[in-house]
CSV table of C-alpha atoms and ligand atoms in Angstrom, one decimal:
chain,number,residue,atom,x,y,z
A,1,MET,CA,-6.5,13.0,-22.1
A,2,GLU,CA,-5.8,16.3,-20.3
A,3,LYS,CA,-4.9,15.1,-16.9
A,4,LYS,CA,-7.1,16.7,-13.6
A,5,THR,CA,-5.0,18.9,-11.0
A,6,ASP,CA,-5.0,16.8,-8.2
A,7,ILE,CA,-1.8,14.8,-7.5
A,8,VAL,CA,-1.7,11.3,-6.6
A,9,MET,CA,0.7,9.7,-4.5
A,10,SER,CA,1.5,6.0,-3.1
A,11,GLY,CA,3.8,3.5,-1.5
A,12,ILE,CA,4.2,0.2,-1.2
A,13,ARG,CA,7.0,-1.6,1.1
A,14,PRO,CA,9.2,-4.4,-0.6
A,15,THR,CA,9.2,-6.4,2.3
A,16,GLY,CA,7.8,-9.3,0.9
A,17,PHE,CA,5.4,-10.8,-2.0
A,18,LEU,CA,2.3,-8.5,-3.1
A,19,HIS,CA,-1.2,-9.8,-1.6
A,20,LEU,CA,-4.5,-9.3,-2.3
A,21,GLY,CA,-4.9,-6.7,0.6
A,22,ASN,CA,-2.0,-4.5,-1.3
A,23,TYR,CA,-4.1,-5.1,-4.7
A,24,PHE,CA,-7.4,-4.4,-3.6
A,25,GLY,CA,-6.2,-1.6,-0.9
A,26,ALA,CA,-3.8,0.0,-3.2
A,27,VAL,CA,-2.8,-1.1,-7.0
A,28,ARG,CA,-6.1,-1.7,-8.2
A,29,ASN,CA,-6.6,1.9,-7.3
A,30,TYR,CA,-3.3,3.4,-8.8
A,31,VAL,CA,-4.5,1.7,-12.2
A,32,ARG,CA,-7.9,3.1,-12.0
A,33,MET,CA,-6.2,6.6,-11.6
A,34,GLN,CA,-3.3,6.3,-13.8
A,35,ASP,CA,-5.1,7.8,-17.2
A,36,ALA,CA,-7.1,10.9,-15.5
A,37,TYR,CA,-4.3,12.4,-12.7
A,38,THR,CA,-0.5,12.8,-12.4
A,39,CYS,CA,0.4,10.1,-10.3
A,40,TYR,CA,4.2,9.0,-8.4
A,41,PHE,CA,4.0,5.9,-7.1
A,42,MET,CA,6.7,4.2,-5.5
A,43,VAL,CA,8.6,1.3,-3.6
A,44,ALA,CA,8.8,2.2,-0.6
A,45,ASP,CA,12.7,1.0,0.1
A,46,LEU,CA,13.4,3.5,2.8
A,47,HIS,CA,10.8,2.6,4.7
A,48,ALA,CA,11.7,-1.0,4.5
A,49,LEU,CA,14.8,-0.5,6.7
A,50,THR,CA,12.7,0.4,9.7
A,51,THR,CA,11.9,-3.6,9.8
A,52,LEU,CA,14.2,-5.5,7.8
A,53,ASN,CA,17.3,-6.9,9.4
A,54,GLU,CA,18.5,-8.5,6.6
A,55,THR,CA,19.0,-6.0,3.7
A,56,ARG,CA,20.5,-8.8,0.9
A,57,GLU,CA,17.4,-9.7,-0.3
A,58,LEU,CA,16.2,-5.8,-0.8
A,59,ARG,CA,17.3,-6.0,-4.5
A,60,THR,CA,15.0,-8.9,-5.5
A,61,HIS,CA,12.3,-7.8,-3.2
A,62,VAL,CA,12.3,-4.5,-5.2
A,63,ARG,CA,12.2,-6.0,-8.6
A,64,ARG,CA,9.4,-8.3,-7.5
A,65,VAL,CA,7.4,-5.6,-5.9
A,66,MET,CA,7.7,-3.7,-9.4
A,67,ALA,CA,6.9,-6.3,-11.7
A,68,GLU,CA,3.8,-7.4,-9.6
A,69,ASN,CA,2.7,-3.7,-9.5
A,70,ILE,CA,3.3,-3.6,-13.7
A,71,ALA,CA,1.8,-6.6,-13.8
A,72,CYS,CA,-1.7,-5.5,-12.5
A,73,GLY,CA,-1.6,-3.1,-15.0
A,74,LEU,CA,0.3,-0.2,-13.7
A,75,ASP,CA,2.1,1.5,-16.7
A,76,PRO,CA,5.5,3.0,-16.1
A,77,ASP,CA,4.9,5.3,-18.7
A,78,LYS,CA,1.6,6.7,-17.4
A,79,VAL,CA,2.9,7.5,-13.9
A,80,ALA,CA,6.2,8.3,-12.2
A,81,PHE,CA,6.9,4.7,-11.0
A,82,TYR,CA,10.1,5.1,-8.5
A,83,CYS,CA,12.4,3.8,-5.8
A,84,GLN,CA,11.9,6.2,-2.9
A,85,SER,CA,16.1,5.9,-2.2
A,86,HIS,CA,16.5,7.1,-5.8
A,87,VAL,CA,15.3,10.3,-4.6
A,88,PRO,CA,17.4,12.1,-2.4
A,89,GLU,CA,15.3,15.0,-1.7
A,90,THR,CA,12.7,12.5,-0.1
A,91,ALA,CA,15.1,12.5,3.5
A,92,GLU,CA,15.2,16.6,2.6
A,93,LEU,CA,11.9,17.0,3.2
A,94,TYR,CA,11.6,14.6,6.1
A,95,LEU,CA,14.4,16.5,8.0
A,96,PHE,CA,12.3,19.7,7.6
A,97,PHE,CA,9.2,17.7,8.9
A,98,ASN,CA,11.1,16.4,11.6
A,99,MET,CA,11.5,20.1,13.4
A,100,ILE,CA,7.5,20.1,13.2
A,101,ALA,CA,6.9,16.3,14.4
A,102,TYR,CA,6.6,15.9,18.3
A,103,LYS,CA,8.0,13.1,20.1
A,104,GLY,CA,4.9,12.1,22.4
A,105,GLU,CA,2.3,12.4,19.2
A,106,LEU,CA,4.6,9.5,17.5
A,107,GLU,CA,4.9,7.4,20.5
A,108,LYS,CA,0.9,7.6,20.5
A,109,THR,CA,0.4,6.4,16.8
A,110,PRO,CA,-1.3,2.8,16.7
A,111,THR,CA,1.1,1.6,14.2
A,112,PHE,CA,4.0,2.5,16.5
A,113,LYS,CA,3.3,0.8,19.4
A,114,ASP,CA,2.1,-2.7,17.2
A,115,LYS,CA,5.5,-2.1,16.0
A,116,VAL,CA,7.2,-2.0,19.5
A,117,ARG,CA,5.4,-5.1,20.3
A,118,LEU,CA,6.5,-7.1,17.2
A,119,GLN,CA,10.4,-6.3,17.0
A,120,PRO,CA,10.8,-5.4,21.6
A,121,ASN,CA,14.6,-5.6,20.6
A,122,ASN,CA,14.6,-2.8,17.7
A,123,VAL,CA,12.9,-0.1,18.5
A,124,ASN,CA,14.7,2.1,16.0
A,125,MET,CA,14.1,6.2,15.6
A,126,GLY,CA,12.6,4.9,12.0
A,127,LEU,CA,10.3,3.2,13.4
A,128,LEU,CA,8.8,6.2,15.2
A,129,THR,CA,9.0,8.6,12.4
A,130,TYR,CA,7.9,6.4,9.9
A,131,PRO,CA,4.6,8.8,9.9
A,132,VAL,CA,7.0,11.8,9.1
A,133,LEU,CA,8.9,10.3,6.4
A,134,GLN,CA,5.6,8.9,5.0
A,135,ALA,CA,4.3,12.7,5.3
A,136,ALA,CA,7.6,13.7,3.4
A,137,ASP,CA,6.6,11.0,0.6
A,138,ILE,CA,3.3,12.0,0.2
A,139,LEU,CA,3.9,16.1,0.2
A,140,LEU,CA,7.2,16.0,-1.5
A,141,HIS,CA,4.8,16.2,-4.9
A,142,ARG,CA,2.2,18.3,-3.2
A,143,ALA,CA,-0.1,15.5,-3.5
A,144,THR,CA,-3.7,15.5,-2.5
A,145,LEU,CA,-5.1,11.8,-3.2
A,146,VAL,CA,-3.6,9.0,-1.7
A,147,PRO,CA,-5.2,5.7,-2.9
A,148,VAL,CA,-4.1,3.6,0.3
A,149,GLY,CA,-6.0,0.7,2.5
A,150,LYS,CA,-7.9,1.3,5.8
A,151,ASP,CA,-5.0,0.6,7.8
A,152,GLN,CA,-3.3,3.9,6.7
A,153,GLU,CA,-6.1,6.2,7.4
A,154,GLN,CA,-4.3,7.4,10.5
A,155,HIS,CA,-0.9,8.3,8.8
A,156,LEU,CA,-2.9,10.7,6.6
A,157,GLU,CA,-4.6,12.7,9.6
A,158,ILE,CA,-0.5,13.0,10.3
A,159,ALA,CA,0.4,14.2,7.2
A,160,ARG,CA,-2.2,16.8,7.1
A,161,ASP,CA,-1.2,18.1,10.3
A,162,TYR,CA,2.1,18.6,9.1
A,163,ALA,CA,1.3,20.2,6.2
A,164,GLN,CA,-0.8,22.2,7.8
A,165,ARG,CA,1.6,23.2,10.7
A,166,PHE,CA,4.4,23.7,8.3
A,167,ASN,CA,2.1,26.3,6.4
A,168,GLN,CA,1.2,28.1,9.5
A,169,ARG,CA,4.8,28.4,11.2
A,170,TYR,CA,6.4,29.5,7.8
A,171,GLY,CA,3.4,31.9,6.8
A,172,ARG,CA,3.4,30.2,3.2
A,173,ASP,CA,0.9,27.8,1.5
A,174,VAL,CA,3.5,25.5,0.5
A,175,PHE,CA,1.4,22.1,1.0
A,176,PRO,CA,-1.9,20.8,0.3
A,177,GLU,CA,-3.9,18.6,2.7
A,178,PRO,CA,-4.1,15.0,1.5
A,179,TYR,CA,-6.6,12.6,1.9
A,180,ALA,CA,-7.0,8.9,1.6
A,181,PHE,CA,-8.8,7.9,-1.6
A,182,ASN,CA,-10.9,4.9,-2.8
A,183,PHE,CA,-13.5,6.9,-5.4
A,184,GLY,CA,-15.8,7.8,-2.4
A,185,GLU,CA,-16.0,4.4,-1.1
A,186,ALA,CA,-15.0,3.0,2.2
A,187,LEU,CA,-11.2,2.4,2.2
A,188,ALA,CA,-10.6,-1.7,1.7
A,189,LYS,CA,-9.2,-3.8,4.1
A,190,VAL,CA,-8.9,-7.4,3.0
A,191,PRO,CA,-9.2,-9.8,5.7
A,192,SER,CA,-7.1,-12.9,6.6
A,193,LEU,CA,-8.2,-16.4,5.7
A,194,ASP,CA,-8.2,-17.5,9.1
A,195,GLY,CA,-10.5,-14.7,10.7
A,196,ALA,CA,-7.9,-12.6,12.6
A,197,GLY,CA,-6.9,-9.2,11.3
A,198,LYS,CA,-5.6,-8.2,7.7
A,199,MET,CA,-3.6,-10.0,4.9
A,200,SER,CA,-0.2,-9.0,5.1
A,201,LYS,CA,3.1,-9.1,3.6
A,202,SER,CA,5.1,-10.9,6.7
A,203,GLU,CA,2.8,-12.1,9.1
A,204,ASN,CA,0.7,-14.9,8.8
A,205,GLN,CA,1.5,-16.1,5.8
A,206,MET,CA,-0.8,-19.4,5.4
A,207,ALA,CA,-3.7,-16.6,6.0
A,208,THR,CA,-2.7,-14.5,3.2
A,209,LEU,CA,-3.2,-15.3,-0.6
A,210,TYR,CA,-0.4,-13.7,-2.4
A,211,LEU,CA,-0.3,-12.8,-5.9
A,212,ALA,CA,3.0,-15.3,-6.7
A,213,ASP,CA,1.2,-18.2,-5.2
A,214,SER,CA,0.8,-21.3,-7.3
A,215,ASP,CA,-2.7,-22.5,-7.8
A,216,ASP,CA,-2.3,-25.4,-5.8
A,217,ALA,CA,-1.3,-23.2,-2.9
A,218,ILE,CA,-4.2,-20.6,-3.3
A,219,ARG,CA,-6.7,-23.8,-3.2
A,220,LYS,CA,-4.9,-25.0,-0.2
A,221,LYS,CA,-5.1,-22.2,2.0
A,222,ILE,CA,-8.5,-21.6,1.1
A,223,SER,CA,-9.3,-25.3,2.1
A,224,LYS,CA,-8.1,-24.4,5.1
A,225,ALA,CA,-9.4,-21.2,5.9
A,226,LYS,CA,-11.6,-21.0,9.2
A,227,THR,CA,-15.4,-21.2,9.1
A,228,ASP,CA,-18.1,-22.5,11.4
A,229,SER,CA,-20.1,-25.7,11.7
A,230,GLY,CA,-23.2,-24.4,9.9
A,231,GLY,CA,-25.0,-22.2,12.5
A,232,GLU,CA,-28.7,-22.0,13.2
A,233,PRO,CA,-30.7,-20.2,10.7
A,234,GLY,CA,-30.6,-16.5,11.6
A,235,ALA,CA,-27.7,-16.6,13.8
A,236,PRO,CA,-25.3,-13.9,13.8
A,237,MET,CA,-22.6,-14.6,11.3
A,238,PRO,CA,-19.4,-15.1,13.1
A,239,ASP,CA,-16.2,-13.0,11.5
A,240,SER,CA,-14.0,-15.8,10.0
A,241,VAL,CA,-17.4,-16.9,7.6
A,242,ALA,CA,-18.2,-12.9,7.0
A,243,ASN,CA,-14.3,-12.5,5.6
A,244,LEU,CA,-14.8,-15.5,3.4
A,245,PHE,CA,-17.8,-13.6,1.9
A,246,GLN,CA,-15.4,-10.7,1.8
A,247,LEU,CA,-13.0,-12.1,-0.1
A,248,LEU,CA,-15.9,-13.8,-2.4
A,249,ARG,CA,-17.3,-10.9,-3.7
A,250,LEU,CA,-14.0,-9.5,-5.0
A,251,VAL,CA,-13.9,-12.4,-7.4
A,252,ALA,CA,-17.3,-14.1,-8.0
A,253,PRO,CA,-20.8,-12.6,-9.5
A,254,GLU,CA,-23.2,-11.1,-8.1
A,255,ASP,CA,-26.1,-14.1,-8.2
A,256,MET,CA,-23.2,-16.5,-6.9
A,257,ILE,CA,-22.7,-14.3,-3.9
A,258,ALA,CA,-26.8,-14.0,-3.3
A,259,LYS,CA,-26.8,-17.9,-3.6
A,260,PHE,CA,-24.5,-18.8,-0.6
A,261,ALA,CA,-25.6,-15.7,1.4
A,262,ALA,CA,-29.4,-17.1,1.0
A,263,ASP,CA,-28.1,-20.9,2.2
A,264,TYR,CA,-26.7,-19.2,4.9
A,265,GLU,CA,-29.6,-17.5,6.5
A,266,ALA,CA,-31.3,-21.0,5.8
A,267,GLY,CA,-28.6,-22.6,7.5
A,268,THR,CA,-28.1,-24.7,4.6
A,269,ILE,CA,-24.7,-23.5,3.2
A,270,ARG,CA,-22.3,-25.9,2.2
A,271,TYR,CA,-18.8,-24.2,2.8
A,272,GLY,CA,-16.9,-26.8,1.0
A,273,ASP,CA,-18.9,-25.5,-2.2
A,274,MET,CA,-18.6,-21.8,-1.5
A,275,LYS,CA,-14.4,-22.4,-0.4
A,276,LYS,CA,-14.4,-24.1,-4.1
A,277,GLU,CA,-16.0,-21.3,-5.7
A,278,LEU,CA,-13.8,-18.9,-4.0
A,279,ALA,CA,-10.4,-20.8,-4.8
A,280,GLU,CA,-11.1,-21.1,-8.5
A,281,GLY,CA,-12.2,-17.2,-8.7
A,282,MET,CA,-8.8,-16.4,-6.7
A,283,VAL,CA,-7.0,-18.9,-9.3
A,284,ARG,CA,-8.3,-16.8,-12.3
A,285,PHE,CA,-7.6,-14.0,-10.8
A,286,ILE,CA,-4.3,-14.5,-9.6
A,287,ALA,CA,-2.8,-16.8,-12.4
A,288,PRO,CA,-2.4,-14.4,-15.0
A,289,ILE,CA,-0.7,-11.8,-12.9
A,290,ARG,CA,1.8,-14.5,-11.2
A,291,GLU,CA,2.7,-15.3,-14.8
A,292,ARG,CA,3.2,-11.5,-16.2
A,293,ALA,CA,5.0,-10.8,-13.1
A,294,THR,CA,7.3,-13.2,-13.2
A,295,ASP,CA,8.2,-12.6,-17.1
A,296,ILE,CA,8.6,-8.6,-16.2
A,297,GLN,CA,11.0,-9.9,-13.1
A,298,ASN,CA,13.2,-11.7,-15.6
A,299,ASP,CA,13.8,-8.4,-17.3
A,300,ASP,CA,16.5,-6.6,-15.9
A,301,VAL,CA,17.2,-3.8,-18.9
A,302,TYR,CA,13.4,-3.2,-18.8
A,303,LEU,CA,13.1,-2.8,-15.0
A,304,ARG,CA,16.4,-1.0,-14.9
A,305,ARG,CA,14.9,2.0,-17.7
A,306,VAL,CA,11.8,1.9,-15.6
A,307,MET,CA,13.5,2.7,-12.7
A,308,GLU,CA,16.1,5.4,-14.1
A,309,GLN,CA,12.6,6.9,-15.8
A,310,GLY,CA,10.4,7.0,-12.5
A,311,ALA,CA,13.3,8.9,-10.7
A,312,ALA,CA,14.1,11.3,-12.8
A,313,LYS,CA,10.2,12.2,-13.1
A,314,ALA,CA,9.9,12.2,-9.5
A,315,ARG,CA,12.9,14.3,-8.6
A,316,ALA,CA,12.1,17.1,-11.2
A,317,SER,CA,8.6,17.3,-8.8
A,318,ALA,CA,10.5,17.0,-5.7
A,319,LYS,CA,13.4,20.0,-7.2
A,320,VAL,CA,10.3,22.2,-7.5
A,321,THR,CA,8.6,21.6,-3.9
A,322,ILE,CA,11.9,21.5,-1.9
A,323,GLU,CA,12.9,25.0,-3.3
A,324,LEU,CA,9.0,26.5,-2.4
A,325,ALA,CA,9.9,24.8,1.3
A,326,LYS,CA,13.7,26.1,1.7
A,327,ASP,CA,12.5,29.6,0.3
A,328,ALA,CA,9.3,29.6,3.0
A,329,ILE,CA,11.5,28.5,6.0
A,330,GLY,CA,14.0,31.3,5.1
A,331,LEU,CA,16.9,29.1,3.9
A,332,ASN,CA,17.4,31.2,1.1
A,333,TYR,CA,20.6,33.5,1.3
A,334,ILE,CA,22.3,33.3,-2.0
B,401,ADP,P1,2.0,-4.3,4.1
B,401,ADP,O1,1.3,-4.2,5.4
B,401,ADP,O2,1.4,-5.9,3.5
B,401,ADP,O3,3.3,-4.4,4.6
B,401,ADP,P2,2.5,-2.1,2.8
B,401,ADP,O4,2.4,-1.3,4.3
B,401,ADP,O5,3.7,-2.1,2.4
B,401,ADP,O6,1.7,-3.5,3.3
B,401,ADP,O7,1.0,-1.1,2.3
B,401,ADP,C1,0.8,-0.9,1.1
B,401,ADP,C2,-0.3,-0.5,0.9
B,401,ADP,O8,-1.4,-2.1,0.8
B,401,ADP,C3,-1.2,0.3,1.4
B,401,ADP,O9,-1.8,1.0,0.7
B,401,ADP,C4,-2.2,-0.2,2.5
B,401,ADP,O10,-3.0,0.5,3.0
B,401,ADP,C5,-2.4,-1.4,1.7
B,401,ADP,N1,-3.0,-2.4,2.3
B,401,ADP,C6,-1.6,-3.5,2.9
B,401,ADP,N2,-2.7,-4.8,3.6
B,401,ADP,C7,-3.8,-4.4,3.2
B,401,ADP,C8,-5.6,-5.0,3.7
B,401,ADP,N3,-5.2,-6.4,4.3
B,401,ADP,N4,-6.2,-5.0,3.2
B,401,ADP,C9,-6.3,-3.5,2.3
B,401,ADP,N5,-5.5,-2.7,2.0
B,401,ADP,C10,-4.1,-3.4,2.4
């Protein structure tokens, strides 16, 4: 198939097990885009260093995240699927972008403020300049489409600023502007099971459904999900219940969703039944991915080949961009 001209780029940090948020916010779109576009997908191991104190687990995390992506349908022969640290040009571009990144702006980024709250004793420069490295990841391939969840929207705005700033400062159109992409739909935000915030790799593990969860773990987590006590007909829906409906929409057929919605409206909803359907839908969805991922993770020869092949493709693209950037800056005296 003739590929479209837009370049696609995205990444996931190897900081834990992939969850439904990663799937519906990111990986599902990687798979949907891999035939039509030139794609670069990355395991963001350098980004992981901003929060991981313990790096002995990194090797396992990286292999598992790769295996889980492939188990979801990502095809390493169709895309460049690589580890960030295998492409040192990333660090070079990051350095160039640091010269046009302003400290005051970065300090105001909500994700930075969140991280300061979560790890007050480790407010490292990597945390502050996370959006700078992320801009380098994306613009290293001069990508314009970035399949990500809603939580990343603001980082994309920063990447656009750096692209514009670089072009303006050095007087050349080296970088296009990248945008978050979800096939024209709103960006995904998969809620956690306790009705507070979003599913995430490291926080709130009982309220997050992981692609590696056993069938029993899935059923147990959903059975404990928060609901209300069955309010008056027509009463406004509490967030915890709205979240359950949102999750049901991810895995259940339309008619079933409509039935539970009508029951809710009538004040006759039985949350036990709804949770059972939700749990079985999630088991049907997650179990085959989990099983495939385990097999892939155990195939070290294959994963090594994937990493090498991915790094070679990514470095070829990165080299061209770095040359363009250096030339624009004026770092070209020989
Ligand atoms: P996490 O927040 O779990 O550590 P990452 O920061 O590695 O995940 O993000 C990987 C991708 O998954 C990003 O595109 C991000 O937008 C997406 N993502 C993470 N959590 C969610 C969620 N709950 N809903 C939708 N997308 C999500």
